[in-house]
Amino acid sequence: MELILVIIFLLLVFVGVCLSIIPGLPVMLYLLLVSVLFGFTDHFVRLNPNELLILAGLYVVSFFIDFFSGVLGAKYGGASLK
């Protein structure tokens, strides 16, 4: 049963990695949710809460980079308020 669980989550992560090449999709959030779900179903045997905090931190950093890169690109690219 454990092997089937690991294979299912490996396939879910593989789908997330494949979707990462499509711009505009919230893949980091998807991968974070898959990791949290795996942690709960596995009772945090293979993935401990500290690693989930690191993944959550990476998600927050990627969110802010994604948001502020558009803002800075518009500012330095010469976009006006119109």
Short mmCIF file of N, CA and C in Angstrom, two decimals:
data_model
loop_
_atom_site.label_atom_id
_atom_site.label_comp_id
_atom_site.label_asym_id
_atom_site.label_seq_id
_atom_site.Cartn_x
_atom_site.Cartn_y
_atom_site.Cartn_z
N MET A 1 0.82 -1.19 0.00
CA MET A 1 0.00 0.00 0.00
C MET A 1 0.87 1.26 0.00
N GLU A 2 1.97 1.21 0.75
CA GLU A 2 2.84 2.39 0.81
C GLU A 2 3.49 2.67 -0.54
N LEU A 3 3.83 1.62 -1.25
CA LEU A 3 4.46 1.79 -2.56
C LEU A 3 3.48 2.44 -3.54
N ILE A 4 2.23 2.05 -3.47
CA ILE A 4 1.21 2.64 -4.34
C ILE A 4 1.04 4.12 -4.01
N LEU A 5 1.05 4.45 -2.72
CA LEU A 5 0.93 5.84 -2.29
C LEU A 5 2.09 6.68 -2.82
N VAL A 6 3.30 6.17 -2.73
CA VAL A 6 4.47 6.90 -3.21
C VAL A 6 4.40 7.07 -4.73
N ILE A 7 3.98 6.04 -5.45
CA ILE A 7 3.88 6.13 -6.91
C ILE A 7 2.84 7.16 -7.33
N ILE A 8 1.70 7.19 -6.63
CA ILE A 8 0.65 8.17 -6.96
C ILE A 8 1.17 9.59 -6.76
N PHE A 9 1.84 9.83 -5.66
CA PHE A 9 2.34 11.19 -5.41
C PHE A 9 3.51 11.54 -6.31
N LEU A 10 4.30 10.57 -6.72
CA LEU A 10 5.35 10.84 -7.70
C LEU A 10 4.75 11.26 -9.03
N LEU A 11 3.66 10.62 -9.42
CA LEU A 11 2.98 11.01 -10.65
C LEU A 11 2.39 12.41 -10.54
N LEU A 12 1.83 12.75 -9.37
CA LEU A 12 1.28 14.09 -9.17
C LEU A 12 2.38 15.16 -9.24
N VAL A 13 3.52 14.86 -8.67
CA VAL A 13 4.64 15.81 -8.72
C VAL A 13 5.17 15.91 -10.15
N PHE A 14 5.23 14.80 -10.86
CA PHE A 14 5.67 14.82 -12.25
C PHE A 14 4.75 15.68 -13.10
N VAL A 15 3.45 15.59 -12.87
CA VAL A 15 2.49 16.45 -13.59
C VAL A 15 2.76 17.91 -13.27
N GLY A 16 3.05 18.23 -12.02
CA GLY A 16 3.36 19.61 -11.64
C GLY A 16 4.62 20.12 -12.30
N VAL A 17 5.62 19.27 -12.40
CA VAL A 17 6.86 19.68 -13.06
C VAL A 17 6.62 19.91 -14.54
N CYS A 18 5.81 19.05 -15.16
CA CYS A 18 5.50 19.23 -16.58
C CYS A 18 4.67 20.49 -16.81
N LEU A 19 3.79 20.82 -15.89
CA LEU A 19 2.97 22.03 -16.02
C LEU A 19 3.77 23.31 -15.77
N SER A 20 4.94 23.19 -15.18
CA SER A 20 5.73 24.38 -14.88
C SER A 20 6.24 25.08 -16.13
N ILE A 21 6.21 24.41 -17.27
CA ILE A 21 6.68 25.07 -18.50
C ILE A 21 5.60 25.97 -19.09
N ILE A 22 4.37 25.87 -18.61
CA ILE A 22 3.28 26.71 -19.10
C ILE A 22 3.20 27.94 -18.21
N PRO A 23 3.42 29.13 -18.77
CA PRO A 23 3.39 30.34 -17.93
C PRO A 23 1.97 30.67 -17.49
N GLY A 24 1.86 31.23 -16.32
CA GLY A 24 0.58 31.69 -15.81
C GLY A 24 -0.16 30.70 -14.93
N LEU A 25 0.35 29.49 -14.81
CA LEU A 25 -0.30 28.51 -13.96
C LEU A 25 0.32 28.54 -12.56
N PRO A 26 -0.50 28.39 -11.52
CA PRO A 26 0.04 28.41 -10.15
C PRO A 26 0.64 27.06 -9.77
N VAL A 27 1.74 26.70 -10.40
CA VAL A 27 2.32 25.38 -10.20
C VAL A 27 2.96 25.26 -8.82
N MET A 28 3.56 26.33 -8.33
CA MET A 28 4.20 26.25 -7.01
C MET A 28 3.17 25.96 -5.93
N LEU A 29 2.01 26.57 -6.03
CA LEU A 29 0.94 26.30 -5.06
C LEU A 29 0.48 24.85 -5.18
N TYR A 30 0.34 24.36 -6.41
CA TYR A 30 -0.05 22.97 -6.64
C TYR A 30 0.96 22.02 -6.01
N LEU A 31 2.24 22.26 -6.24
CA LEU A 31 3.27 21.38 -5.69
C LEU A 31 3.32 21.46 -4.16
N LEU A 32 3.07 22.63 -3.61
CA LEU A 32 3.03 22.77 -2.16
C LEU A 32 1.85 21.98 -1.59
N LEU A 33 0.70 22.07 -2.23
CA LEU A 33 -0.48 21.34 -1.75
C LEU A 33 -0.29 19.83 -1.89
N VAL A 34 0.34 19.39 -2.97
CA VAL A 34 0.62 17.96 -3.12
C VAL A 34 1.58 17.51 -2.02
N SER A 35 2.56 18.32 -1.68
CA SER A 35 3.51 17.96 -0.63
C SER A 35 2.84 17.89 0.73
N VAL A 36 1.97 18.84 1.01
CA VAL A 36 1.25 18.83 2.29
C VAL A 36 0.33 17.61 2.37
N LEU A 37 -0.36 17.32 1.29
CA LEU A 37 -1.24 16.16 1.26
C LEU A 37 -0.45 14.87 1.43
N PHE A 38 0.71 14.79 0.80
CA PHE A 38 1.57 13.61 0.97
C PHE A 38 2.04 13.49 2.41
N GLY A 39 2.39 14.61 3.02
CA GLY A 39 2.82 14.56 4.42
C GLY A 39 1.73 14.05 5.34
N PHE A 40 0.51 14.51 5.13
CA PHE A 40 -0.58 14.05 5.98
C PHE A 40 -0.93 12.58 5.74
N THR A 41 -0.94 12.14 4.49
CA THR A 41 -1.29 10.75 4.22
C THR A 41 -0.19 9.79 4.64
N ASP A 42 1.05 10.26 4.64
CA ASP A 42 2.17 9.43 5.04
C ASP A 42 2.50 9.58 6.53
N HIS A 43 1.74 10.39 7.24
CA HIS A 43 1.94 10.67 8.67
C HIS A 43 3.32 11.25 8.94
N PHE A 44 3.82 12.05 8.00
CA PHE A 44 5.09 12.77 8.11
C PHE A 44 6.27 11.84 8.39
N VAL A 45 6.27 10.67 7.74
CA VAL A 45 7.39 9.74 7.88
C VAL A 45 8.51 10.14 6.93
N ARG A 46 8.18 10.39 5.66
CA ARG A 46 9.19 10.72 4.65
C ARG A 46 9.40 12.23 4.50
N LEU A 47 8.43 13.01 4.90
CA LEU A 47 8.49 14.47 4.75
C LEU A 47 8.12 15.10 6.08
N ASN A 48 9.10 15.72 6.73
CA ASN A 48 8.80 16.27 8.06
C ASN A 48 8.28 17.70 7.96
N PRO A 49 7.69 18.21 9.02
CA PRO A 49 7.12 19.57 8.99
C PRO A 49 8.14 20.67 8.70
N ASN A 50 9.39 20.47 9.07
CA ASN A 50 10.41 21.48 8.76
C ASN A 50 10.61 21.61 7.25
N GLU A 51 10.59 20.49 6.56
CA GLU A 51 10.72 20.53 5.10
C GLU A 51 9.50 21.19 4.46
N LEU A 52 8.32 20.99 5.04
CA LEU A 52 7.13 21.66 4.54
C LEU A 52 7.21 23.17 4.75
N LEU A 53 7.80 23.59 5.86
CA LEU A 53 7.99 25.03 6.08
C LEU A 53 8.96 25.62 5.06
N ILE A 54 9.98 24.86 4.71
CA ILE A 54 10.91 25.32 3.68
C ILE A 54 10.20 25.45 2.34
N LEU A 55 9.37 24.46 2.00
CA LEU A 55 8.61 24.52 0.75
C LEU A 55 7.62 25.69 0.76
N ALA A 56 7.00 25.94 1.90
CA ALA A 56 6.08 27.08 2.00
C ALA A 56 6.85 28.40 1.84
N GLY A 57 8.04 28.48 2.42
CA GLY A 57 8.86 29.67 2.25
C GLY A 57 9.26 29.88 0.80
N LEU A 58 9.60 28.80 0.11
CA LEU A 58 9.93 28.91 -1.31
C LEU A 58 8.72 29.37 -2.12
N TYR A 59 7.54 28.92 -1.74
CA TYR A 59 6.33 29.36 -2.43
C TYR A 59 6.11 30.87 -2.22
N VAL A 60 6.27 31.34 -1.00
CA VAL A 60 6.08 32.77 -0.72
C VAL A 60 7.10 33.61 -1.48
N VAL A 61 8.34 33.17 -1.50
CA VAL A 61 9.38 33.90 -2.23
C VAL A 61 9.07 33.93 -3.72
N SER A 62 8.65 32.79 -4.27
CA SER A 62 8.33 32.76 -5.70
C SER A 62 7.11 33.61 -6.03
N PHE A 63 6.15 33.68 -5.12
CA PHE A 63 4.98 34.53 -5.32
C PHE A 63 5.38 36.00 -5.39
N PHE A 64 6.21 36.44 -4.44
CA PHE A 64 6.63 37.83 -4.43
C PHE A 64 7.53 38.16 -5.62
N ILE A 65 8.38 37.25 -6.02
CA ILE A 65 9.21 37.49 -7.20
C ILE A 65 8.33 37.63 -8.43
N ASP A 66 7.33 36.77 -8.55
CA ASP A 66 6.43 36.83 -9.69
C ASP A 66 5.66 38.15 -9.71
N PHE A 67 5.19 38.57 -8.56
CA PHE A 67 4.41 39.81 -8.48
C PHE A 67 5.28 41.04 -8.75
N PHE A 68 6.39 41.13 -8.05
CA PHE A 68 7.21 42.33 -8.15
C PHE A 68 8.02 42.40 -9.44
N SER A 69 8.25 41.29 -10.10
CA SER A 69 8.95 41.36 -11.38
C SER A 69 8.09 42.06 -12.42
N GLY A 70 6.78 41.84 -12.38
CA GLY A 70 5.88 42.55 -13.28
C GLY A 70 5.83 44.03 -12.98
N VAL A 71 5.81 44.36 -11.70
CA VAL A 71 5.78 45.77 -11.29
C VAL A 71 7.06 46.47 -11.69
N LEU A 72 8.19 45.86 -11.40
CA LEU A 72 9.48 46.48 -11.75
C LEU A 72 9.69 46.53 -13.25
N GLY A 73 9.25 45.50 -13.95
CA GLY A 73 9.36 45.51 -15.41
C GLY A 73 8.53 46.61 -16.03
N ALA A 74 7.36 46.86 -15.49
CA ALA A 74 6.52 47.93 -16.01
C ALA A 74 7.13 49.30 -15.68
N LYS A 75 7.69 49.42 -14.50
CA LYS A 75 8.26 50.71 -14.10
C LYS A 75 9.48 51.04 -14.94
N TYR A 76 10.42 50.11 -15.06
CA TYR A 76 11.64 50.38 -15.79
C TYR A 76 11.48 50.20 -17.30
N GLY A 77 10.40 49.61 -17.72
CA GLY A 77 10.13 49.45 -19.14
C GLY A 77 9.45 50.66 -19.76
N GLY A 78 9.07 51.61 -18.93
CA GLY A 78 8.48 52.84 -19.44
C GLY A 78 6.98 52.84 -19.50
N ALA A 79 6.30 51.96 -18.76
CA ALA A 79 4.84 51.95 -18.77
C ALA A 79 4.31 53.17 -18.01
N SER A 80 3.25 53.75 -18.53
CA SER A 80 2.65 54.89 -17.84
C SER A 80 1.40 54.43 -17.10
N LEU A 81 0.79 55.35 -16.35
CA LEU A 81 -0.42 55.02 -15.61
C LEU A 81 -1.64 54.89 -16.51
N LYS A 82 -1.53 55.37 -17.73
CA LYS A 82 -2.66 55.26 -18.67
C LYS A 82 -2.79 53.83 -19.09
#
